[in-house]
PDB file of C-alpha atoms in Angstrom:
ATOM      1  CA  CYS A   1      74.898 111.887 142.682  1.00 48.00           C
ATOM      2  CA  LEU A   2      72.769 114.875 140.319  1.00 37.00           C
ATOM      3  CA  PHE A   3      75.962 116.637 140.641  1.00 37.00           C
ATOM      4  CA  SER A   4      77.271 113.200 138.291  1.00 42.00           C
ATOM      5  CA  GLU A   5      74.924 113.046 136.561  1.00 41.00           C
ATOM      6  CA  HIS A   6      74.566 116.588 135.499  1.00 41.00           C
ATOM      7  CA  LYS A   7      78.755 116.241 134.126  1.00 45.00           C
ATOM      8  CA  MET A   8      77.732 113.125 132.862  1.00 43.00           C
ATOM      9  CA  ALA A   9      75.159 114.909 130.588  1.00 43.00           C
ATOM     10  CA  GLY A  10      77.838 117.401 129.941  1.00 45.00           C
ATOM     11  CA  ARG A  11      81.288 115.600 128.822  1.00 49.00           C
ATOM     12  CA  SER A  12      78.394 113.220 126.413  1.00 58.00           C
ATOM     13  CA  GLY A  13      77.382 116.854 124.516  1.00 62.00           C
ATOM     14  CA  TYR A  14      81.154 116.761 123.452  1.00 63.00           C
ATOM     15  CA  ASP A  15      80.506 114.418 120.836  1.00 67.00           C
ATOM     16  CA  ARG A  16      77.489 115.875 119.416  1.00 68.00           C
ATOM     17  CA  TYR A  17      79.409 119.168 118.105  1.00 71.00           C
ATOM     18  CA  ILE A  18      82.164 119.375 115.806  1.00 70.00           C
ATOM     19  CA  ALA A  19      83.376 122.824 116.958  1.00 72.00           C
ATOM     20  CA  ILE A  20      83.794 122.159 120.461  1.00 77.00           C
ATOM     21  CA  PHE A  21      86.563 120.772 122.517  1.00 78.00           C
ATOM     22  CA  SER A  22      85.838 118.908 125.186  1.00 79.00           C
ATOM     23  CA  PRO A  23      87.813 119.269 128.602  1.00 80.00           C
ATOM     24  CA  GLU A  24      90.404 116.486 127.818  1.00 79.00           C
ATOM     25  CA  GLY A  25      91.340 118.850 124.316  1.00 79.00           C
ATOM     26  CA  LYS A  26      89.939 116.040 121.995  1.00 80.00           C
ATOM     27  CA  LEU A  27      87.571 117.149 118.975  1.00 82.00           C
ATOM     28  CA  PHE A  28      84.781 113.475 118.871  1.00 82.00           C
ATOM     29  CA  GLN A  29      83.895 113.642 115.735  1.00 84.00           C
ATOM     30  CA  ILE A  30      87.549 113.533 114.019  1.00 87.00           C
ATOM     31  CA  GLU A  31      88.284 111.024 115.789  1.00 87.00           C
ATOM     32  CA  TYR A  32      84.822 108.833 114.997  1.00 88.00           C
ATOM     33  CA  ALA A  33      85.745 110.289 111.463  1.00 90.00           C
ATOM     34  CA  CYS A  34      89.084 107.780 111.174  1.00 90.00           C
ATOM     35  CA  LYS A  35      87.339 104.970 112.735  1.00 91.00           C
ATOM     36  CA  ALA A  36      84.567 105.711 109.945  1.00 91.00           C
ATOM     37  CA  ILE A  37      87.609 105.157 107.225  1.00 93.00           C
ATOM     38  CA  ARG A  38      88.734 101.469 109.325  1.00 90.00           C
ATOM     39  CA  THR A  39      84.719 100.379 108.932  1.00 87.00           C
ATOM     40  CA  GLU A  40      84.832  99.157 105.244  1.00 87.00           C
ATOM     41  CA  ALA A  41      87.394  96.721 106.401  1.00 88.00           C
ATOM     42  CA  VAL A  42      89.948  97.282 103.690  1.00 93.00           C
ATOM     43  CA  THR A  43      93.445  97.279 103.774  1.00 95.00           C
ATOM     44  CA  ALA A  44      95.876 100.049 101.678  1.00 96.00           C
ATOM     45  CA  VAL A  45      99.488  99.788 101.150  1.00 97.00           C
ATOM     46  CA  ALA A  46     101.510 102.892  99.490  1.00 97.00           C
ATOM     47  CA  VAL A  47     105.650 102.422  98.692  1.00 97.00           C
ATOM     48  CA  ARG A  48     107.809 105.092  97.310  1.00 96.00           C
ATOM     49  CA  GLY A  49     110.737 104.048  95.265  1.00 94.00           C
ATOM     50  CA  ARG A  50     113.541 106.058  93.761  1.00 92.00           C
ATOM     51  CA  ASP A  51     111.854 105.896  90.471  1.00 92.00           C
ATOM     52  CA  CYS A  52     108.259 104.817  91.112  1.00 95.00           C
ATOM     53  CA  VAL A  53     105.209 104.211  93.211  1.00 97.00           C
ATOM     54  CA  VAL A  54     103.406 101.565  94.225  1.00 97.00           C
ATOM     55  CA  ILE A  55      99.535 101.173  95.426  1.00 97.00           C
ATOM     56  CA  ALA A  56      98.196  97.959  97.209  1.00 96.00           C
ATOM     57  CA  CYS A  57      94.728  97.790  97.966  1.00 96.00           C
ATOM     58  CA  GLU A  58      92.240  94.969  98.742  1.00 94.00           C
ATOM     59  CA  LYS A  59      89.504  94.431  96.739  1.00 92.00           C
ATOM     60  CA  LYS A  60      86.111  93.229  98.197  1.00 90.00           C
ATOM     61  CA  VAL A  61      83.105  92.903  96.694  1.00 88.00           C
ATOM     62  CA  PRO A  62      80.297  92.755  99.013  1.00 83.00           C
ATOM     63  CA  ASP A  63      77.807  91.757  96.717  1.00 87.00           C
ATOM     64  CA  LYS A  64      77.875  88.867  94.457  1.00 87.00           C
ATOM     65  CA  LEU A  65      75.299  90.466  92.310  1.00 92.00           C
ATOM     66  CA  ILE A  66      78.301  93.908  92.086  1.00 91.00           C
ATOM     67  CA  ASP A  67      80.362  94.278  89.156  1.00 91.00           C
ATOM     68  CA  PRO A  68      84.054  93.697  90.162  1.00 87.00           C
ATOM     69  CA  ASP A  69      85.171  95.995  87.988  1.00 87.00           C
ATOM     70  CA  THR A  70      82.801  98.777  89.525  1.00 89.00           C
ATOM     71  CA  VAL A  71      84.414  98.678  92.864  1.00 90.00           C
ATOM     72  CA  LYS A  72      87.606 100.952  92.822  1.00 92.00           C
ATOM     73  CA  HIS A  73      89.872 102.888  95.516  1.00 95.00           C
ATOM     74  CA  VAL A  74      92.516 103.850  92.790  1.00 96.00           C
ATOM     75  CA  TYR A  75      91.732 107.152  90.911  1.00 96.00           C
ATOM     76  CA  ARG A  76      93.140 109.155  88.228  1.00 96.00           C
ATOM     77  CA  VAL A  77      92.509 113.124  90.007  1.00 96.00           C
ATOM     78  CA  THR A  78      94.506 114.381  86.744  1.00 95.00           C
ATOM     79  CA  GLU A  79      96.572 113.074  83.926  1.00 93.00           C
ATOM     80  CA  HIS A  80      99.515 112.705  86.486  1.00 95.00           C
ATOM     81  CA  ILE A  81      98.023 112.604  89.479  1.00 97.00           C
ATOM     82  CA  GLY A  82      96.570 109.181  91.512  1.00 97.00           C
ATOM     83  CA  GLY A  83      94.230 108.958  94.652  1.00 97.00           C
ATOM     84  CA  LEU A  84      93.549 106.576  96.635  1.00 97.00           C
ATOM     85  CA  PHE A  85      90.512 107.343  98.458  1.00 97.00           C
ATOM     86  CA  VAL A  86      89.924 104.591 101.620  1.00 95.00           C
ATOM     87  CA  GLY A  87      87.016 104.589 103.715  1.00 94.00           C
ATOM     88  CA  ILE A  88      83.123 105.301 103.527  1.00 93.00           C
ATOM     89  CA  GLN A  89      82.845 105.038  99.367  1.00 92.00           C
ATOM     90  CA  ALA A  90      80.138 107.422  99.199  1.00 92.00           C
ATOM     91  CA  ASP A  91      82.081 110.191 101.510  1.00 93.00           C
ATOM     92  CA  ALA A  92      84.852 108.686  98.852  1.00 94.00           C
ATOM     93  CA  ARG A  93      83.569 109.874  95.757  1.00 94.00           C
ATOM     94  CA  GLN A  94      81.815 113.525  96.526  1.00 94.00           C
ATOM     95  CA  LEU A  95      85.576 114.173  97.991  1.00 95.00           C
ATOM     96  CA  LEU A  96      87.367 112.501  94.384  1.00 97.00           C
ATOM     97  CA  HIS A  97      84.586 115.585  92.703  1.00 96.00           C
ATOM     98  CA  ARG A  98      85.988 118.027  94.479  1.00 95.00           C
ATOM     99  CA  VAL A  99      89.680 117.022  94.622  1.00 97.00           C
ATOM    100  CA  ARG A 100      89.125 117.229  90.535  1.00 97.00           C
ATOM    101  CA  ILE A 101      87.103 120.442  90.726  1.00 97.00           C
ATOM    102  CA  MET A 102      90.286 121.909  92.194  1.00 97.00           C
ATOM    103  CA  ALA A 103      92.875 120.548  90.314  1.00 97.00           C
ATOM    104  CA  ALA A 104      90.832 121.583  86.970  1.00 97.00           C
ATOM    105  CA  ASN A 105      90.729 125.037  88.069  1.00 97.00           C
ATOM    106  CA  PHE A 106      94.519 125.203  89.109  1.00 97.00           C
ATOM    107  CA  LYS A 107      95.100 124.440  85.140  1.00 96.00           C
ATOM    108  CA  LEU A 108      93.002 127.083  83.982  1.00 96.00           C
ATOM    109  CA  GLU A 109      93.465 129.550  86.395  1.00 96.00           C
ATOM    110  CA  HIS A 110      97.326 129.145  85.574  1.00 96.00           C
ATOM    111  CA  GLY A 111      97.899 127.199  82.061  1.00 95.00           C
ATOM    112  CA  ILE A 112      99.977 124.011  83.878  1.00 94.00           C
ATOM    113  CA  GLU A 113      99.158 120.723  85.930  1.00 95.00           C
ATOM    114  CA  ILE A 114      98.490 121.261  89.412  1.00 96.00           C
ATOM    115  CA  PRO A 115     102.130 120.157  91.622  1.00 96.00           C
ATOM    116  CA  CYS A 116     100.907 117.118  94.074  1.00 97.00           C
ATOM    117  CA  ASP A 117     102.490 118.660  96.797  1.00 96.00           C
ATOM    118  CA  TYR A 118      99.574 121.674  96.218  1.00 97.00           C
ATOM    119  CA  LEU A 119      96.790 119.934  95.782  1.00 97.00           C
ATOM    120  CA  ALA A 120      97.389 117.802  99.213  1.00 97.00           C
ATOM    121  CA  LYS A 121      98.065 120.788 100.863  1.00 96.00           C
ATOM    122  CA  MET A 122      94.390 121.635  99.265  1.00 96.00           C
ATOM    123  CA  VAL A 123      92.388 119.072  99.942  1.00 96.00           C
ATOM    124  CA  ALA A 124      94.307 118.427 103.919  1.00 95.00           C
ATOM    125  CA  ASP A 125      93.334 122.809 103.834  1.00 94.00           C
ATOM    126  CA  ASP A 126      89.268 121.869 102.859  1.00 92.00           C
ATOM    127  CA  PHE A 127      89.474 118.756 105.734  1.00 91.00           C
ATOM    128  CA  GLN A 128      90.222 121.181 108.429  1.00 90.00           C
ATOM    129  CA  PHE A 129      87.854 123.570 107.336  1.00 88.00           C
ATOM    130  CA  PHE A 130      85.037 120.909 108.047  1.00 82.00           C
ATOM    131  CA  THR A 131      86.628 120.351 112.105  1.00 83.00           C
ATOM    132  CA  GLN A 132      85.452 124.076 112.372  1.00 83.00           C
ATOM    133  CA  HIS A 133      82.243 123.962 111.422  1.00 77.00           C
ATOM    134  CA  ALA A 134      79.058 123.296 112.747  1.00 75.00           C
ATOM    135  CA  TYR A 135      77.182 123.379 109.960  1.00 75.00           C
ATOM    136  CA  SER A 136      79.090 120.561 107.932  1.00 78.00           C
ATOM    137  CA  ARG A 137      80.243 116.957 109.035  1.00 83.00           C
ATOM    138  CA  PRO A 138      83.709 115.618 108.245  1.00 87.00           C
ATOM    139  CA  LEU A 139      84.591 113.288 105.582  1.00 90.00           C
ATOM    140  CA  GLY A 140      84.993 109.371 106.819  1.00 92.00           C
ATOM    141  CA  VAL A 141      87.641 109.479 103.687  1.00 94.00           C
ATOM    142  CA  SER A 142      91.196 108.714 104.035  1.00 95.00           C
ATOM    143  CA  LEU A 143      93.242 110.091 101.101  1.00 96.00           C
ATOM    144  CA  MET A 144      96.825 108.966  99.262  1.00 97.00           C
ATOM    145  CA  LEU A 145      97.754 111.574  96.841  1.00 97.00           C
ATOM    146  CA  PHE A 146     101.021 109.718  94.016  1.00 97.00           C
ATOM    147  CA  SER A 147     103.093 111.063  91.430  1.00 97.00           C
ATOM    148  CA  ILE A 148     105.804 111.841  89.845  1.00 96.00           C
ATOM    149  CA  ASP A 149     107.151 115.149  89.819  1.00 93.00           C
ATOM    150  CA  GLU A 150     109.087 116.355  86.481  1.00 90.00           C
ATOM    151  CA  GLU A 151     111.323 118.573  89.006  1.00 90.00           C
ATOM    152  CA  PHE A 152     111.120 116.171  92.432  1.00 92.00           C
ATOM    153  CA  GLY A 153     110.396 112.915  91.570  1.00 94.00           C
ATOM    154  CA  PRO A 154     108.622 110.607  93.376  1.00 96.00           C
ATOM    155  CA  GLN A 155     106.481 111.716  95.639  1.00 96.00           C
ATOM    156  CA  LEU A 156     103.620 110.465  98.510  1.00 97.00           C
ATOM    157  CA  PHE A 157     101.282 112.542 100.737  1.00 98.00           C
ATOM    158  CA  LYS A 158      98.889 110.898 103.007  1.00 97.00           C
ATOM    159  CA  MET A 159      95.350 113.123 104.180  1.00 95.00           C
ATOM    160  CA  ASP A 160      92.605 112.326 107.103  1.00 92.00           C
ATOM    161  CA  PRO A 161      90.018 113.545 108.609  1.00 91.00           C
ATOM    162  CA  SER A 162      91.744 116.001 110.765  1.00 90.00           C
ATOM    163  CA  GLY A 163      93.039 118.262 108.262  1.00 91.00           C
ATOM    164  CA  PHE A 164      96.492 117.029 108.886  1.00 92.00           C
ATOM    165  CA  PHE A 165      98.856 115.573 105.884  1.00 94.00           C
ATOM    166  CA  ALA A 166     102.423 115.036 104.956  1.00 96.00           C
ATOM    167  CA  GLY A 167     104.665 113.311 102.616  1.00 96.00           C
ATOM    168  CA  TYR A 168     105.367 109.638 103.207  1.00 96.00           C
ATOM    169  CA  LYS A 169     108.331 107.145 102.185  1.00 94.00           C
ATOM    170  CA  ALA A 170     105.762 104.056 102.495  1.00 96.00           C
ATOM    171  CA  ALA A 171     102.502 104.760 104.059  1.00 96.00           C
ATOM    172  CA  ALA A 172      99.228 102.680 104.898  1.00 96.00           C
ATOM    173  CA  THR A 173      95.468 103.294 105.790  1.00 95.00           C
ATOM    174  CA  GLY A 174      92.756 101.577 106.436  1.00 93.00           C
ATOM    175  CA  GLN A 175      91.827  98.810 108.710  1.00 93.00           C
ATOM    176  CA  LYS A 176      94.602  96.889 109.144  1.00 93.00           C
ATOM    177  CA  GLU A 177      97.000  99.944 109.304  1.00 94.00           C
ATOM    178  CA  VAL A 178      98.620 100.213 112.672  1.00 93.00           C
ATOM    179  CA  GLU A 179      99.714  96.856 111.834  1.00 93.00           C
ATOM    180  CA  CYS A 180     100.806  97.257 108.020  1.00 95.00           C
ATOM    181  CA  THR A 181     102.746 101.566 109.024  1.00 95.00           C
ATOM    182  CA  ASN A 182     104.593  99.006 112.232  1.00 94.00           C
ATOM    183  CA  GLN A 183     106.014  96.619 109.433  1.00 92.00           C
ATOM    184  CA  LEU A 184     106.613  99.004 107.184  1.00 94.00           C
ATOM    185  CA  GLU A 185     108.982 100.881 109.589  1.00 92.00           C
ATOM    186  CA  LYS A 186     111.114  97.691 110.360  1.00 89.00           C
ATOM    187  CA  LYS A 187     111.709  96.916 106.364  1.00 88.00           C
ATOM    188  CA  LEU A 188     112.311 100.982 105.650  1.00 88.00           C
ATOM    189  CA  ARG A 189     114.797 101.405 108.603  1.00 80.00           C
ATOM    190  CA  PRO A 190     116.954 104.334 107.376  1.00 74.00           C
ATOM    191  CA  ASN A 191     120.142 103.301 106.500  1.00 71.00           C
ATOM    192  CA  PRO A 192     123.017 105.290 104.729  1.00 65.00           C
ATOM    193  CA  ALA A 193     124.322 102.624 102.848  1.00 62.00           C
ATOM    194  CA  GLN A 194     120.679 101.411 100.889  1.00 68.00           C
ATOM    195  CA  PRO A 195     120.016 103.215  98.566  1.00 73.00           C
ATOM    196  CA  GLU A 196     116.508 103.835  97.536  1.00 81.00           C
ATOM    197  CA  LEU A 197     113.862 101.234  96.299  1.00 88.00           C
ATOM    198  CA  HIS A 198     113.357 100.273  92.810  1.00 90.00           C
ATOM    199  CA  TYR A 199     110.108  99.505  90.920  1.00 91.00           C
ATOM    200  CA  GLY A 200     110.688  95.621  91.703  1.00 89.00           C
ATOM    201  CA  GLU A 201     111.253  96.366  95.626  1.00 91.00           C
ATOM    202  CA  CYS A 202     108.578  98.215  96.075  1.00 93.00           C
ATOM    203  CA  LEU A 203     105.773  96.399  94.599  1.00 93.00           C
ATOM    204  CA  LYS A 204     107.423  92.877  96.614  1.00 92.00           C
ATOM    205  CA  ILE A 205     107.337  95.171  99.863  1.00 94.00           C
ATOM    206  CA  ALA A 206     103.639  96.490  98.996  1.00 95.00           C
ATOM    207  CA  LEU A 207     102.486  92.980  98.551  1.00 94.00           C
ATOM    208  CA  THR A 208     104.078  91.399 100.948  1.00 93.00           C
ATOM    209  CA  THR A 209     103.052  94.199 103.521  1.00 94.00           C
ATOM    210  CA  LEU A 210      99.242  93.463 102.594  1.00 93.00           C
ATOM    211  CA  GLN A 211      99.707  90.400 103.163  1.00 91.00           C
ATOM    212  CA  GLY A 212     101.555  89.435 105.978  1.00 90.00           C
ATOM    213  CA  VAL A 213      99.471  91.796 107.841  1.00 92.00           C
ATOM    214  CA  VAL A 214      96.063  89.995 106.500  1.00 88.00           C
ATOM    215  CA  ASN A 215      97.715  86.701 107.210  1.00 84.00           C
ATOM    216  CA  ARG A 216      96.551  85.091 103.878  1.00 81.00           C
ATOM    217  CA  GLU A 217      97.625  84.690 100.174  1.00 83.00           C
ATOM    218  CA  PHE A 218      96.076  87.032  97.524  1.00 88.00           C
ATOM    219  CA  GLN A 219      94.993  86.657  94.080  1.00 89.00           C
ATOM    220  CA  ALA A 220      95.686  88.924  90.959  1.00 90.00           C
ATOM    221  CA  ALA A 221      91.265  89.209  91.006  1.00 89.00           C
ATOM    222  CA  GLU A 222      91.309  90.325  94.762  1.00 91.00           C
ATOM    223  CA  LEU A 223      93.378  93.435  94.242  1.00 94.00           C
ATOM    224  CA  GLU A 224      93.981  96.447  93.177  1.00 95.00           C
ATOM    225  CA  VAL A 225      97.483  97.418  92.555  1.00 96.00           C
ATOM    226  CA  VAL A 226      98.724 100.635  90.710  1.00 96.00           C
ATOM    227  CA  ALA A 227     102.114 102.368  89.623  1.00 95.00           C
ATOM    228  CA  VAL A 228     103.339 105.278  88.705  1.00 96.00           C
ATOM    229  CA  ARG A 229     107.094 105.452  87.023  1.00 95.00           C
ATOM    230  CA  ALA A 230     109.644 107.609  85.992  1.00 93.00           C
ATOM    231  CA  ALA A 231     111.491 107.115  82.270  1.00 90.00           C
ATOM    232  CA  GLY A 232     113.867 104.364  82.621  1.00 87.00           C
ATOM    233  CA  PRO A 233     115.093 101.185  81.078  1.00 86.00           C
ATOM    234  CA  GLY A 234     111.900  99.016  80.686  1.00 83.00           C
ATOM    235  CA  VAL A 235     109.385 101.947  81.105  1.00 88.00           C
ATOM    236  CA  PRO A 236     107.711 102.078  77.809  1.00 88.00           C
ATOM    237  CA  PRO A 237     107.494 106.446  77.017  1.00 89.00           C
ATOM    238  CA  GLU A 238     103.539 106.355  77.117  1.00 89.00           C
ATOM    239  CA  ALA A 239     103.446 104.976  80.595  1.00 90.00           C
ATOM    240  CA  VAL A 240     106.083 107.237  81.850  1.00 92.00           C
ATOM    241  CA  ARG A 241     104.321 109.703  84.825  1.00 92.00           C
ATOM    242  CA  ALA A 242     101.089 107.299  83.941  1.00 93.00           C
ATOM    243  CA  ILE A 243      99.123 106.295  86.402  1.00 94.00           C
ATOM    244  CA  ALA A 244      99.279 102.557  85.330  1.00 90.00           C
ATOM    245  CA  PRO A 245      96.719 100.433  87.091  1.00 93.00           C
ATOM    246  CA  LEU A 246      98.901  96.547  86.976  1.00 93.00           C
ATOM    247  CA  ALA A 247      96.989  93.781  84.755  1.00 90.00           C
ATOM    248  CA  ASP A 248      96.396  90.142  86.642  1.00 90.00           C
ATOM    249  CA  ARG A 249      99.510  88.515  84.922  1.00 90.00           C
ATOM    250  CA  GLU A 250     102.062  91.158  86.520  1.00 90.00           C
ATOM    251  CA  VAL A 251     100.928  91.024  89.873  1.00 91.00           C
ATOM    252  CA  ASP A 252     100.264  87.187  89.340  1.00 89.00           C
ATOM    253  CA  ALA A 253     104.243  87.309  88.337  1.00 89.00           C
ATOM    254  CA  ALA A 254     105.517  88.887  91.346  1.00 89.00           C
ATOM    255  CA  LEU A 255     102.518  87.067  93.985  1.00 89.00           C
ATOM    256  CA  THR A 256     104.139  84.332  92.218  1.00 87.00           C
ATOM    257  CA  GLU A 257     107.226  85.129  93.247  1.00 85.00           C
ATOM    258  CA  ILE A 258     106.888  85.967  95.707  1.00 84.00           C
ATOM    259  CA  VAL A 259     105.730  82.557  97.119  1.00 79.00           C
ATOM    260  CA  GLU A 260     108.831  80.496  95.004  1.00 78.00           C
ATOM    261  CA  GLY A 261     110.901  82.516  97.385  1.00 71.00           C
ATOM    262  CA  GLY A 262     109.389  81.338 100.946  1.00 54.00           C
ATOM    263  CA  GLY A 263     106.218  83.737 100.460  1.00 49.00           C
ATOM    264  CA  PHE A 264     104.913  86.051 103.051  1.00 46.00           C
ATOM    265  CA  GLU A 265     105.967  83.314 106.171  1.00 49.00           C
ATOM    266  CA  ASP A 266     109.566  83.961 105.246  1.00 54.00           C
ATOM    267  CA  TYR A 267     109.007  87.339 105.643  1.00 49.00           C
ATOM    268  CA  MET A 268     107.237  87.201 108.596  1.00 46.00           C
ATOM    269  CA  ARG A 269     110.330  85.566 109.855  1.00 53.00           C
ATOM    270  CA  GLN A 270     112.929  87.853 108.169  1.00 51.00           C
ATOM    271  CA  LEU A 271     110.612  90.936 109.973  1.00 45.00           C
ATOM    272  CA  ALA A 272     110.595  88.824 113.829  1.00 50.00           C
ATOM    273  CA  GLU A 273     114.975  88.837 113.109  1.00 55.00           C
ATOM    274  CA  ARG A 274     114.563  92.813 112.223  1.00 46.00           C
ATOM    275  CA  GLY A 275     112.547  93.184 115.615  1.00 47.00           C
ATOM    276  CA  GLU A 276     115.014  91.602 118.049  1.00 44.00           C
ATOM    277  CA  GLU A 277     118.636  92.960 116.161  1.00 44.00           C
ATOM    278  CA  GLU A 278     116.870  96.584 116.857  1.00 42.00           C
ATOM    279  CA  PRO A 279     117.450  97.406 120.338  1.00 39.00           C
ATOM    280  CA  ALA A 280     120.824  95.772 119.496  1.00 37.00           C
ATOM    281  CA  ASP A 281     121.081  98.633 116.590  1.00 40.00           C
ATOM    282  CA  ARG A 282     119.786 101.646 119.168  1.00 32.00           C
TER     283      ARG A 282
END
């Protein structure tokens, strides 16, 4: 009995120290940081197309007295790089400040804007640094960086508190991350015959995925939708590569089109049918 109590006490200590592995090979503080991201009860979806990246995020105002215009999750990191910050918002603001300093220092040293992939690597290294030192805790924030690179085109990178990062075709984060990811995987199954998505398709997939998972139809004021687009038909020169929030009328038009086309109920039915067909495809 004494041995059992001693063993329990020893194991309980592993979740108090960030730099010590448990016998199962886990860093519990990293797992707790990932859980903290979901406590904000906000879900966000990002979709990359052939000429754009679209971000759709729930916008929840925690208090009636708060000005809704001050509640944000998507920020302009540099002139051509945007960031989606979901999780503990106090940590998110601190991380935004760090990321902007990294980008500014790179431009000061090299005379050019930092590439999105290199900035993602620097931020991921910063995240990973906090998993090795007991004098600081990991940030309870998930970060996505997105841009239109002059050489590589649309880019979307996601980072988590462990320091892992990768480029994505589509990604989700927040409270319903797993459910959104499952839907995106079904919707964007690899198909060599299907060309990459254009802007309108990316916007529709982001909105329908978010609506389908949350199981409600949104109004424009309840969403934060941001897009970055490459040069092309219908894109004004000043909007090329700019991190631009979509106007409410554009979001309303997209939501109306979804509803008139059957709404997210039809979309969910189509996903269910795809899921039934999937084993046969394999």
